Coordinates of C-alpha atoms in Angstrom, one line a residue:
Y528 CA 0.0 0.0 0.1
N529 CA 1.1 3.5 -0.8
G530 CA 0.0 7.1 -0.2
F531 CA -1.2 9.7 -2.9
G532 CA 1.9 11.4 -4.4
G533 CA 4.2 12.0 -7.0
K534 CA 6.9 14.3 -8.6
V535 CA 6.8 18.0 -9.0
E536 CA 6.9 19.0 -12.7
P537 CA 8.6 21.7 -14.2
G538 CA 6.9 25.2 -13.0
E539 CA 4.6 23.5 -10.5
T540 CA 5.1 24.3 -6.7
V541 CA 5.1 21.5 -4.4
V542 CA 1.5 22.2 -3.1
E543 CA 0.4 22.4 -7.2
A544 CA 1.9 18.9 -7.6
A545 CA 0.2 17.6 -4.4
R546 CA -3.2 18.7 -5.3
R547 CA -2.4 17.6 -8.9
E548 CA -1.3 14.1 -7.8
L549 CA -4.4 13.7 -5.7
E550 CA -6.6 14.3 -8.2
E551 CA -4.9 12.0 -11.0
E552 CA -4.5 9.3 -8.8
C553 CA -7.9 9.1 -6.8
G554 CA -10.1 11.7 -8.0
L555 CA -10.3 14.0 -5.2
E556 CA -9.6 18.1 -5.7
A557 CA -8.4 20.3 -2.9
E558 CA -8.1 23.8 -3.0
A559 CA -4.4 25.1 -1.9
V560 CA -5.5 26.8 1.3
D561 CA -6.8 23.4 2.6
C562 CA -3.4 21.7 1.9
E563 CA -1.2 21.7 5.1
R564 CA 2.4 20.9 4.6
V565 CA 2.7 18.3 7.9
G566 CA 6.1 16.8 6.9
V567 CA 9.3 16.6 5.3
L568 CA 11.1 13.5 5.0
T569 CA 14.3 12.6 3.0
F570 CA 15.3 9.6 1.5
H571 CA 18.5 8.2 1.0
Y572 CA 19.1 4.8 -0.9
D573 CA 22.5 3.2 -1.4
D574 CA 21.4 2.4 -5.0
K575 CA 20.5 5.7 -6.2
P576 CA 22.4 8.7 -6.6
V577 CA 20.3 11.3 -5.1
P578 CA 18.1 11.6 -2.0
W579 CA 14.4 12.0 -2.5
E580 CA 12.8 15.0 -0.8
V581 CA 9.1 14.1 0.1
H582 CA 6.5 16.8 1.5
V583 CA 3.7 15.3 3.1
F584 CA 0.5 16.8 3.2
A585 CA -2.8 16.7 5.0
C586 CA -6.1 18.2 3.1
A587 CA -8.7 19.0 5.7
R588 CA -11.3 19.6 2.9
Y589 CA -11.6 18.1 -0.7
R590 CA -14.3 17.7 -3.4
G591 CA -15.2 14.3 -5.0
E592 CA -15.1 10.9 -4.1
P593 CA -12.5 8.5 -4.1
R594 CA -12.2 6.5 -7.2
E595 CA -9.7 3.9 -8.9
T596 CA -7.7 5.1 -11.6
D597 CA -5.0 3.6 -13.7
E598 CA -2.4 4.5 -11.0
M599 CA -4.0 3.4 -7.7
F600 CA -7.3 1.7 -5.9
P601 CA -7.6 3.5 -3.1
E602 CA -8.6 1.4 0.0
F603 CA -9.0 2.8 3.5
F604 CA -8.4 1.5 7.0
A605 CA -9.0 2.4 10.7
F606 CA -6.1 3.8 12.4
D607 CA -5.7 0.7 14.5
R608 CA -5.7 -1.8 11.3
I609 CA -3.3 0.5 8.5
P610 CA -1.3 -2.8 7.1
F611 CA 2.1 -1.5 7.8
D612 CA 3.4 -4.8 7.0
K613 CA 2.7 -4.4 3.5
M614 CA 3.7 -0.8 3.1
W615 CA 7.6 0.7 3.3
A616 CA 9.1 0.1 6.3
D617 CA 9.5 4.1 6.9
D618 CA 5.8 4.4 7.1
A619 CA 5.1 2.8 10.3
H620 CA 7.8 5.4 12.1
W621 CA 5.9 8.8 10.6
Y622 CA 2.4 7.7 9.8
P623 CA 1.4 7.6 13.5
L624 CA 2.4 11.4 13.8
F625 CA 0.4 12.2 10.5
L626 CA -2.6 10.6 11.9
S627 CA -2.3 12.3 15.3
R628 CA -1.8 15.5 13.3
Q629 CA 1.8 16.4 14.7
R630 CA 4.3 18.2 12.2
F631 CA 7.4 16.3 11.5
E632 CA 10.5 15.7 9.6
G633 CA 12.8 13.1 9.4
T634 CA 15.7 11.5 7.2
F635 CA 15.7 7.4 6.2
H636 CA 18.4 5.3 4.9
F637 CA 17.9 2.2 2.9
K638 CA 20.0 -0.3 1.3
D639 CA 18.9 -2.1 -1.7
T640 CA 15.9 0.2 -2.4
H641 CA 13.6 -1.8 0.3
T642 CA 15.7 -2.2 3.8
L643 CA 15.4 0.5 6.3
V644 CA 18.9 0.4 7.7
S645 CA 18.2 3.7 9.8
H646 CA 16.2 6.7 10.5
E647 CA 15.7 10.0 12.5
L648 CA 12.3 11.4 13.1
R649 CA 11.9 14.9 14.7
P650 CA 8.5 16.0 15.7
L651 CA 8.1 19.6 15.2
T652 CA 6.4 22.5 17.4

């Protein structure tokens, strides 16, 4: 399982990219004023030359109904039933902060793309 997201296209802001990806991947529309950046994560992979910087947003309001697209089949879980064992290894660390509406930043180091070897995660005030 994975959340909605993707890369920033030329000429886009990070917020514009987040809104576009949300609509492309599940059909939901959100206004920029309703999207709050709650986290910034940096991912280092020993088999990729450049770290990835990931911005995590929470959208308080949105329009539409989630729908399946070519990129995703949205599925939702109760907080206590999130299948972390079927998600990226870092998710179990930062999702609880996200779900409790805590701002955060973190750095994650992976070996062979999928093996989490170390991380630092800092709640922000």
